[in-house]
Every structure is written in C-alpha cells, then in structure tokens.
PDB file of N, CA and C in Angstrom:
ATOM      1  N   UNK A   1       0.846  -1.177   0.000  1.00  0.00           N
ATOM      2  CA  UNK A   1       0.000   0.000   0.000  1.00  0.00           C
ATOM      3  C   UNK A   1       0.888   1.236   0.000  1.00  0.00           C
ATOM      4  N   UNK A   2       0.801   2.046  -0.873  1.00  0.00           N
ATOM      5  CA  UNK A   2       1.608   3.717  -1.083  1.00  0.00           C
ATOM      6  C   UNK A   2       0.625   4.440  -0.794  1.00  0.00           C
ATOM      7  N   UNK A   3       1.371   5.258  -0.133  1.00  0.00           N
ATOM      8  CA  UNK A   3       0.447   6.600   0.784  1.00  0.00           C
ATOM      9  C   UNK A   3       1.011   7.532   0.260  1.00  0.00           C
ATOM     10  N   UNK A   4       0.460   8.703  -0.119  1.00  0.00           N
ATOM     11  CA  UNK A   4       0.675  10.164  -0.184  1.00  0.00           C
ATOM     12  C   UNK A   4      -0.066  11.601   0.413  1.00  0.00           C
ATOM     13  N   UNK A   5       0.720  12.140   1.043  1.00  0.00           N
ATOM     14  CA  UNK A   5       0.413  12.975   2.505  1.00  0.00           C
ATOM     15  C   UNK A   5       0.917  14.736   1.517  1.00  0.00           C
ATOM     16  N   UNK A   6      -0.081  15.225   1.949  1.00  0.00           N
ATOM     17  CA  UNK A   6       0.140  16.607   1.963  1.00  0.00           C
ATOM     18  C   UNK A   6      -0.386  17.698   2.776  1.00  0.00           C
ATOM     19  N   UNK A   7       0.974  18.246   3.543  1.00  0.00           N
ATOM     20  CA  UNK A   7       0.768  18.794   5.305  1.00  0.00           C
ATOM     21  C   UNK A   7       0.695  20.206   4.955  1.00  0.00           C
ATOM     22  N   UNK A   8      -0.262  20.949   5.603  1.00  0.00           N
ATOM     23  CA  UNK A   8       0.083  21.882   5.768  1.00  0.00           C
ATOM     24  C   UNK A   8       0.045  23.120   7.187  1.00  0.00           C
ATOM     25  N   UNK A   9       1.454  23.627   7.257  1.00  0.00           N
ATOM     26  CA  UNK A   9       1.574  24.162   8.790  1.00  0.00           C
ATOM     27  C   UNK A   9       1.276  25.775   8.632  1.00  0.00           C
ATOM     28  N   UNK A  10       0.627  26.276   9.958  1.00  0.00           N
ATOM     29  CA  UNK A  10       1.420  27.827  10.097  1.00  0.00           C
ATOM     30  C   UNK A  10       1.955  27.446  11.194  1.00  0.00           C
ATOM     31  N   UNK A  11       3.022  28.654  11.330  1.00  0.00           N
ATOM     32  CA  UNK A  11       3.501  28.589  12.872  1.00  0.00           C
ATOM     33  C   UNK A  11       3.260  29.822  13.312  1.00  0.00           C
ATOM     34  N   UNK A  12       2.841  30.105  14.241  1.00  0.00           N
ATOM     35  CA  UNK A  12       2.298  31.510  14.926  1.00  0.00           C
ATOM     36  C   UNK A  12       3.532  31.819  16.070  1.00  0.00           C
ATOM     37  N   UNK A  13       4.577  32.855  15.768  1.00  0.00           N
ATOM     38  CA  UNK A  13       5.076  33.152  16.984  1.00  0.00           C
ATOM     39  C   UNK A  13       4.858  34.637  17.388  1.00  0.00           C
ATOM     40  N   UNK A  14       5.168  34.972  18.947  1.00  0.00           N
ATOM     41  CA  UNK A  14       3.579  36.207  19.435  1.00  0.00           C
ATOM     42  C   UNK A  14       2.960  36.907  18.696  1.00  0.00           C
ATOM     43  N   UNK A  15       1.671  35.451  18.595  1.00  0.00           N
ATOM     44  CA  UNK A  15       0.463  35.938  17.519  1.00  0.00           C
ATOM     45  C   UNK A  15       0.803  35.725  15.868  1.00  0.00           C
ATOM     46  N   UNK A  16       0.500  37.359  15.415  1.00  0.00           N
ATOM     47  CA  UNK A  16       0.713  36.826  14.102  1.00  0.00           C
ATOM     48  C   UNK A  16       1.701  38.082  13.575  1.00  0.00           C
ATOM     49  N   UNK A  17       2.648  38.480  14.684  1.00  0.00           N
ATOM     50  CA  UNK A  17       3.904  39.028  14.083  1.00  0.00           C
ATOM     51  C   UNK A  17       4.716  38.387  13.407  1.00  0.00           C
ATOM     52  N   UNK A  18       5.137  37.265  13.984  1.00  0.00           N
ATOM     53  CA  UNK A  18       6.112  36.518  13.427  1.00  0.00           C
ATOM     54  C   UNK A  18       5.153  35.048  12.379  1.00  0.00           C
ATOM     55  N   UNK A  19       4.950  34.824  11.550  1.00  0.00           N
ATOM     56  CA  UNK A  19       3.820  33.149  10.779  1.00  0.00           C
ATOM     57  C   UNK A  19       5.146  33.379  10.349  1.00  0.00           C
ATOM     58  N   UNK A  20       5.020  31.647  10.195  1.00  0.00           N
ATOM     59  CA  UNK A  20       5.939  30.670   9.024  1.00  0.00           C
ATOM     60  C   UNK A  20       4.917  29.501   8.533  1.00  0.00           C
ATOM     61  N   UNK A  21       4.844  29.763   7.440  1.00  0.00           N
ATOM     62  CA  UNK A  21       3.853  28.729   6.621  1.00  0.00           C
ATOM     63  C   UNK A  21       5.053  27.841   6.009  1.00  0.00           C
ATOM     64  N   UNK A  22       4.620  26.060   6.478  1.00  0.00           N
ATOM     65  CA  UNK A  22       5.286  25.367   6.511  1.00  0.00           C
ATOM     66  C   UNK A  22       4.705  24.396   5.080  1.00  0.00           C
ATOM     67  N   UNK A  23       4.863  23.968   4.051  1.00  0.00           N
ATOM     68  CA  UNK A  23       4.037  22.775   2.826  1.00  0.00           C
ATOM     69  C   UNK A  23       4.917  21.947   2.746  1.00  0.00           C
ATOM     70  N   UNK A  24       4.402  20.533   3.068  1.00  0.00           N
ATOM     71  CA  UNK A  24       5.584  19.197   3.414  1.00  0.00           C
ATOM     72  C   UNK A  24       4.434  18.292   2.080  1.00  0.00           C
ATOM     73  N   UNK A  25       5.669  17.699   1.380  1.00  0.00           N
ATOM     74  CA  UNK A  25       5.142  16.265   0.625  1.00  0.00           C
ATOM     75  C   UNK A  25       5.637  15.386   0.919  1.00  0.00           C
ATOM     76  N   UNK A  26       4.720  14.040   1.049  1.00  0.00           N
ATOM     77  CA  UNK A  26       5.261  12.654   1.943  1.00  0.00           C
ATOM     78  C   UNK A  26       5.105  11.423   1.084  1.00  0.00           C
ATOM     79  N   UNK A  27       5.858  10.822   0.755  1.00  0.00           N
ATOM     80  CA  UNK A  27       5.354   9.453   0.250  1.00  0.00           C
ATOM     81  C   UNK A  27       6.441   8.578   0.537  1.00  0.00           C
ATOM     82  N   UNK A  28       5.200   7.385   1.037  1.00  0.00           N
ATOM     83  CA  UNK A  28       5.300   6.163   1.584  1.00  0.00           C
ATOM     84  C   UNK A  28       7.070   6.923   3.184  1.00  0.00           C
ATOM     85  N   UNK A  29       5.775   7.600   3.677  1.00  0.00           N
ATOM     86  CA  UNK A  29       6.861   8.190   5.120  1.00  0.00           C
ATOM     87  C   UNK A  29       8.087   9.017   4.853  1.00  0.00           C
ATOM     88  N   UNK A  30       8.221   8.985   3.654  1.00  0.00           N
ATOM     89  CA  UNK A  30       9.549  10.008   3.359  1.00  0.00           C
ATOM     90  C   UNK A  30       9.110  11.306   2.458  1.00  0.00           C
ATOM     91  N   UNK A  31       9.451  11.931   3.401  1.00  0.00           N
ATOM     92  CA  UNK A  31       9.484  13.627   3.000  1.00  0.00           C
ATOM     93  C   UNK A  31      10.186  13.111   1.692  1.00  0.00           C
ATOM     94  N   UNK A  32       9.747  14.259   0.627  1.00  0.00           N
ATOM     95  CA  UNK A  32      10.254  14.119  -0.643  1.00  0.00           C
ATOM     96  C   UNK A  32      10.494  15.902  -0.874  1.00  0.00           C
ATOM     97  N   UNK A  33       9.522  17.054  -0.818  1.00  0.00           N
ATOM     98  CA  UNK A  33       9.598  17.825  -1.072  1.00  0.00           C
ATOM     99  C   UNK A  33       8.699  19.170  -0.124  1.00  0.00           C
ATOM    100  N   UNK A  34       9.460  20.110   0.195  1.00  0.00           N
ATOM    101  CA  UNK A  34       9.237  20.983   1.215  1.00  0.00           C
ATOM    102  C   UNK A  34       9.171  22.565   0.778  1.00  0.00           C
ATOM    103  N   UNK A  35       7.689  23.474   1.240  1.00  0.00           N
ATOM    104  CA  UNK A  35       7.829  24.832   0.954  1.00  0.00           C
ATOM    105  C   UNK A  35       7.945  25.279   2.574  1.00  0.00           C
ATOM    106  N   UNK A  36       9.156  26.052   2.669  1.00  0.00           N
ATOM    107  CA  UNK A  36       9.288  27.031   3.662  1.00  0.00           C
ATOM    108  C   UNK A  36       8.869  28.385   3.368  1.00  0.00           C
ATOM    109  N   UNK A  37       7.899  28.728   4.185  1.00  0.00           N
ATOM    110  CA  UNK A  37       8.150  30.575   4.051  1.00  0.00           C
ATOM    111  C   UNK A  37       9.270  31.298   4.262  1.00  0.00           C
ATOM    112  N   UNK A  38      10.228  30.658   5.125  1.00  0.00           N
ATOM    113  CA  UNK A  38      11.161  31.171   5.401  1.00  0.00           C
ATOM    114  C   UNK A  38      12.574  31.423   4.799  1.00  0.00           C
ATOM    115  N   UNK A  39      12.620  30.275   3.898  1.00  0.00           N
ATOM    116  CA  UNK A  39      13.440  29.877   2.723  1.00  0.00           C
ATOM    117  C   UNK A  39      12.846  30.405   1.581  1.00  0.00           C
ATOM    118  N   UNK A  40      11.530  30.256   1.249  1.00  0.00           N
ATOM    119  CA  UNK A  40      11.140  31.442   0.355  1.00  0.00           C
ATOM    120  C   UNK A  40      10.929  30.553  -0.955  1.00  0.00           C
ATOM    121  N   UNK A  41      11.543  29.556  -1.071  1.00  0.00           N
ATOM    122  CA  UNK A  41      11.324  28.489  -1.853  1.00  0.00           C
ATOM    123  C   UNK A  41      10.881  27.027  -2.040  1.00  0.00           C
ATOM    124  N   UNK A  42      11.186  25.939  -2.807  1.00  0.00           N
ATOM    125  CA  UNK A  42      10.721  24.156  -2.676  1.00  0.00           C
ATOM    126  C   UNK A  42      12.031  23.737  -2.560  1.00  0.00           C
ATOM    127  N   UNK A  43      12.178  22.918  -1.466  1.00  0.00           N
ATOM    128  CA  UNK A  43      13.312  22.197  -1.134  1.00  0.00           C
ATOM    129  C   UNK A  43      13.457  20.932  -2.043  1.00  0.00           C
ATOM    130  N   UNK A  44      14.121  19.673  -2.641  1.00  0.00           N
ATOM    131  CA  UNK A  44      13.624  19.018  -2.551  1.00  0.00           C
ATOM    132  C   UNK A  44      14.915  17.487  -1.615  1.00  0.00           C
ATOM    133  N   UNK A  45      13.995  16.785  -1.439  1.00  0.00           N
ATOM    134  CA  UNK A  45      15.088  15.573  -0.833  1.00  0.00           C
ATOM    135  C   UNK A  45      15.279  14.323  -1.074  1.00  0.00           C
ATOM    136  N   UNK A  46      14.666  14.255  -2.348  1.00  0.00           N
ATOM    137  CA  UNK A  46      15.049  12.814  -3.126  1.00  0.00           C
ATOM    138  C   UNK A  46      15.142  13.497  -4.415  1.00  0.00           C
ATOM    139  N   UNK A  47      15.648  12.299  -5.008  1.00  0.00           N
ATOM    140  CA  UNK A  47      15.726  12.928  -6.529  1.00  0.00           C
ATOM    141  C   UNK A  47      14.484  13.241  -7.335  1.00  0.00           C
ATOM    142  N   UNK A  48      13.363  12.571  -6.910  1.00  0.00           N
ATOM    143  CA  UNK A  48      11.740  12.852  -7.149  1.00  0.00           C
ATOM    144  C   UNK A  48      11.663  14.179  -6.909  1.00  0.00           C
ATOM    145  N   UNK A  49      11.810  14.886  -5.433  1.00  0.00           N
ATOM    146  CA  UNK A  49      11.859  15.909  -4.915  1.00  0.00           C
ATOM    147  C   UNK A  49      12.672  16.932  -5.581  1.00  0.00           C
ATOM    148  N   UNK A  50      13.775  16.620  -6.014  1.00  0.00           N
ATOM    149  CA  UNK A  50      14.706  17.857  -6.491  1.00  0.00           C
ATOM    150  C   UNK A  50      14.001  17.844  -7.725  1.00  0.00           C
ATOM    151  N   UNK A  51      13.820  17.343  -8.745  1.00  0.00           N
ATOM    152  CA  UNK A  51      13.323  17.384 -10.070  1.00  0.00           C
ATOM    153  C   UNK A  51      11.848  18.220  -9.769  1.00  0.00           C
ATOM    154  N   UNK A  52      10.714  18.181  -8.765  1.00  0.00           N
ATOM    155  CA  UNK A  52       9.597  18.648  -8.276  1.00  0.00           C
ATOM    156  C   UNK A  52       9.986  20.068  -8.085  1.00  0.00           C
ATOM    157  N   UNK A  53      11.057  20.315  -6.985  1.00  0.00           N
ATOM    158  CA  UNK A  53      11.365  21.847  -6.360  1.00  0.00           C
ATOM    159  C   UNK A  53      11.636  22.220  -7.683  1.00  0.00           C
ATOM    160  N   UNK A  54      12.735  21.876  -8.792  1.00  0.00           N
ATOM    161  CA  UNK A  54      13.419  22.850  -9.827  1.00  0.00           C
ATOM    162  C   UNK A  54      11.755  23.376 -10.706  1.00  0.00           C
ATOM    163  N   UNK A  55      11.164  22.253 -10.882  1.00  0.00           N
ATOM    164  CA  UNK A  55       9.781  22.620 -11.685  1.00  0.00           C
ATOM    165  C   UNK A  55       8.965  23.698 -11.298  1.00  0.00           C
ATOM    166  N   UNK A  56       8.654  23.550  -9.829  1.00  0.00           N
ATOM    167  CA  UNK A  56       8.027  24.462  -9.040  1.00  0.00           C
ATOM    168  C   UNK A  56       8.413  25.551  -8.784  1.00  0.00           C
ATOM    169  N   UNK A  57       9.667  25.763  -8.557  1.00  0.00           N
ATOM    170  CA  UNK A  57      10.700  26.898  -8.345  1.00  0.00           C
ATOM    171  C   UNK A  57      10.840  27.795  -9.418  1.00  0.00           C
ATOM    172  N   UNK A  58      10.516  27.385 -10.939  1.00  0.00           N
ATOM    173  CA  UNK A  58      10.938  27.876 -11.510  1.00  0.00           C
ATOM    174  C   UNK A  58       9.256  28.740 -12.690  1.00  0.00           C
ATOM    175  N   UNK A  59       8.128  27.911 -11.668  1.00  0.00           N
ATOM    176  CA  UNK A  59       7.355  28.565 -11.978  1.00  0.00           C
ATOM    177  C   UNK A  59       6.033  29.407 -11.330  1.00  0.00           C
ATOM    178  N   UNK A  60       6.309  31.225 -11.862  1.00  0.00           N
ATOM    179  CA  UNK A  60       6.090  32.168 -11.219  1.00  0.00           C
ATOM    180  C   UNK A  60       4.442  32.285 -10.940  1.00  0.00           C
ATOM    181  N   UNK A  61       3.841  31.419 -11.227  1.00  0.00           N
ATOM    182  CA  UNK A  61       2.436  31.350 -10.457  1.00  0.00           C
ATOM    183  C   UNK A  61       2.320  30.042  -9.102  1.00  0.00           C
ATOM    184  N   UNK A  62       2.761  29.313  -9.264  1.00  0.00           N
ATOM    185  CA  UNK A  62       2.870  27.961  -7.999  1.00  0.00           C
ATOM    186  C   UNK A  62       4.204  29.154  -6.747  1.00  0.00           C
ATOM    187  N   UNK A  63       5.008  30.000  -7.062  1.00  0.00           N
ATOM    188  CA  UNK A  63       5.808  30.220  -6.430  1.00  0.00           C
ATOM    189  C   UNK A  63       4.848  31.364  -5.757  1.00  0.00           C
ATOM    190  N   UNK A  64       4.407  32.209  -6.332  1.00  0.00           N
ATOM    191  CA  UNK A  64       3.115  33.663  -5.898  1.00  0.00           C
ATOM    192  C   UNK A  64       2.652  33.132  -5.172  1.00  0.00           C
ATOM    193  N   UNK A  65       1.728  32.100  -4.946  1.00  0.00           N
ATOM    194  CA  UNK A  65       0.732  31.691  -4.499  1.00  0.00           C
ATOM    195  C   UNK A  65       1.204  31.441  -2.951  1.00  0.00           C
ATOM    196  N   UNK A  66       2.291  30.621  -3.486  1.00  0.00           N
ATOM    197  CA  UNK A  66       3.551  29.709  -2.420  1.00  0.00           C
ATOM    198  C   UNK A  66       3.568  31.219  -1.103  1.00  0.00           C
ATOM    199  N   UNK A  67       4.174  32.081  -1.557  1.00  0.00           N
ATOM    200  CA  UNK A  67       5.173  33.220  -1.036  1.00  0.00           C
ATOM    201  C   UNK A  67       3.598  33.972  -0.322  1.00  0.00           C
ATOM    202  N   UNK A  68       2.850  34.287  -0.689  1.00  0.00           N
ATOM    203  CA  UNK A  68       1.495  34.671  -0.588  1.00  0.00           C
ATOM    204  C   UNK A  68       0.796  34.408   0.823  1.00  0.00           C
ATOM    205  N   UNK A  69       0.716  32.832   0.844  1.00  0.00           N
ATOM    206  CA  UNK A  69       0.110  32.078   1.483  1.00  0.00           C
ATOM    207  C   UNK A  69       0.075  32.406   3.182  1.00  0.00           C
ATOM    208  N   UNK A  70       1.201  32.582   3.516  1.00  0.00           N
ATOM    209  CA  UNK A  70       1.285  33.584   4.594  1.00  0.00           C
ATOM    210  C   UNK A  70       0.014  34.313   4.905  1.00  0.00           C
ATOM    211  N   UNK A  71       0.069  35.287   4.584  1.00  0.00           N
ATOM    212  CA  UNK A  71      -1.254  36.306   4.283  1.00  0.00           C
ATOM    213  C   UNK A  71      -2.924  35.679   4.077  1.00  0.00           C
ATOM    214  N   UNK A  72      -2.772  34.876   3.118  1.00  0.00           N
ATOM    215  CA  UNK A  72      -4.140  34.719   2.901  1.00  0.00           C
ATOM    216  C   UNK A  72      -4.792  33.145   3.701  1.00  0.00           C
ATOM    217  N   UNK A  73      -4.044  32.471   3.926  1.00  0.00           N
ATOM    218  CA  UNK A  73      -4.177  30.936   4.638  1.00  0.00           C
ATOM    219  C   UNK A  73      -3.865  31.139   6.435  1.00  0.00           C
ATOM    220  N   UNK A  74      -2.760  31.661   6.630  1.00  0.00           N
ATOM    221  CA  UNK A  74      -2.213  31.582   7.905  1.00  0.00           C
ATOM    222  C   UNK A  74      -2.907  32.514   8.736  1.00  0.00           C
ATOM    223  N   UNK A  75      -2.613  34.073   8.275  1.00  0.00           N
ATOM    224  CA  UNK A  75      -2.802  35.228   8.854  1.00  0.00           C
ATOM    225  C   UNK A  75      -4.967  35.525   9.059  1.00  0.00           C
ATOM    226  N   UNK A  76      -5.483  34.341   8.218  1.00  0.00           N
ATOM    227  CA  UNK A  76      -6.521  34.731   8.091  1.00  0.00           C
ATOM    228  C   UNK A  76      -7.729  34.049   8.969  1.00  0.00           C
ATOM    229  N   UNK A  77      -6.990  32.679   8.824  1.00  0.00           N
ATOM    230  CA  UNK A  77      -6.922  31.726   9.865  1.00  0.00           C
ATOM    231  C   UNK A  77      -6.941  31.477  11.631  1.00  0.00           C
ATOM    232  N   UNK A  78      -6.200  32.517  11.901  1.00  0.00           N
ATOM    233  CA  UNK A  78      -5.410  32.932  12.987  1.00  0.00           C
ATOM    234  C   UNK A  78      -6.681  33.207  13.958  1.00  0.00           C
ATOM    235  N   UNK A  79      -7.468  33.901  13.582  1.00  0.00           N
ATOM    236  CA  UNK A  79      -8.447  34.450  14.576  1.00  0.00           C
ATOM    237  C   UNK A  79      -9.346  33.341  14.788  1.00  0.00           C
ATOM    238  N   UNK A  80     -10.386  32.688  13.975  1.00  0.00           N
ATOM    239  CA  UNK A  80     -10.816  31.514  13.789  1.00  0.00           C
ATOM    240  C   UNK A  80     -10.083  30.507  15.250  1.00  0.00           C
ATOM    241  N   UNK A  81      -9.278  29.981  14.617  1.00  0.00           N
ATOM    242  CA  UNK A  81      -7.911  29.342  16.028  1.00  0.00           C
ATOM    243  C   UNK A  81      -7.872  29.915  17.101  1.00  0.00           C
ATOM    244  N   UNK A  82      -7.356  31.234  17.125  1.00  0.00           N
ATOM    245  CA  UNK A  82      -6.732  31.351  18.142  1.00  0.00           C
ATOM    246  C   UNK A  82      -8.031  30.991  20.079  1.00  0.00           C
ATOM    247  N   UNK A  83      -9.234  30.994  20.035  1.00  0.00           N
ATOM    248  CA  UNK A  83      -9.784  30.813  21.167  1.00  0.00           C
ATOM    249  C   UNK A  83      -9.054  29.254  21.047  1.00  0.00           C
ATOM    250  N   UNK A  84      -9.082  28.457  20.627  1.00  0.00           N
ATOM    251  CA  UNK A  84      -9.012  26.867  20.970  1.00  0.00           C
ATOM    252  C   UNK A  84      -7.475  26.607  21.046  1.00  0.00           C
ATOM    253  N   UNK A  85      -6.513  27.269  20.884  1.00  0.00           N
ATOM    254  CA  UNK A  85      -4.824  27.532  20.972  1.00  0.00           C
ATOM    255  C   UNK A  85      -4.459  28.194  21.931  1.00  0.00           C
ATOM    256  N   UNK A  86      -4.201  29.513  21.331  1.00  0.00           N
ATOM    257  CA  UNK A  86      -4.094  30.877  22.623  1.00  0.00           C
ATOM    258  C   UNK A  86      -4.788  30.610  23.908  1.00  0.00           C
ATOM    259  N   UNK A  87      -5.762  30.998  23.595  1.00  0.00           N
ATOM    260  CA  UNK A  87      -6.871  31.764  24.850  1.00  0.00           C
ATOM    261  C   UNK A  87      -6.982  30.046  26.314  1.00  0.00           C
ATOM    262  N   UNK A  88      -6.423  29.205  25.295  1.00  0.00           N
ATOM    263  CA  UNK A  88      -6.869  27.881  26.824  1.00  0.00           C
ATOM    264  C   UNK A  88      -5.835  28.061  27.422  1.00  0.00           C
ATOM    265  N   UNK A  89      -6.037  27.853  28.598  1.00  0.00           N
ATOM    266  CA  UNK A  89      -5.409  27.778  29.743  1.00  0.00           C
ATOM    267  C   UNK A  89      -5.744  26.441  30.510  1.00  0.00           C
TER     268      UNK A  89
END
C-alpha cells in the first residue's frame, strides 16, 4: 500500500507578528519535497523531490501563491484558532 500525505503548517510566533507557513510532501513516510516561508522556496530531498522543487521553483504562479500564502491561509486563519490555541489555559 503507497500513501501520499500533503501537510500543511502555520507557525504563529507572538500571535501573528512573526507566521511561518510550513508545505511538506510525503510518500510512503519520506518527506520528498518541502515549501518554507522562510526559505522562500521548494526544497527538494530525493531525486523525485529535487526534479519537483526545480519545476516548481521555476514557476512564477505555484511560487506567488507559495510566497502569498502567509497572508491569505495563515494570517486569516489565525483568529478563527486562536480561542481553541491561545486563549486555553
């Protein structure tokens, strides 16, 4: 059986000064290919993966969207979340 996983993170540090939107691809348990906000680009970590990042990387609508996402997924998100994150004690 082959599995394929597609994660997606924010990371909220105090609040939503600091997001890092995290996009992980998985198959069969091995990370293959990774978007950091922080890196700004697609990582990749197999040769599946590197051939994926150069494709992706090199095209300027999957990368917009990519770089974007911050803003419109994470930052928008945030309030929604934050009573069931933040606010418990």
């Amino acid at each position: 059986v082959f599995q394929y996983l597609g994660s997606l993170e924010c990371h909220f540090i105090n609040g939503t000064e600091k997001v890092r939107y995290v996009d992980r691809y998985i198959y069969n348990r091995q990370q293959f290919l990774m978007f950091d906000s922080d890196v700004g680009h697609f990582v990749g970590f197999t040769p599946y993966g590197e051939f994926n990042a150069k494709r992706a990387n090199s095209d300027p609508v999957i990368m917009e969207r990519k770089r974007t996402a911050v803003d419109w997924l994470c930052r928008t998100n945030y309030e929604a979340f934050r009573p069931f994150s933040v606010e418990r004690r």
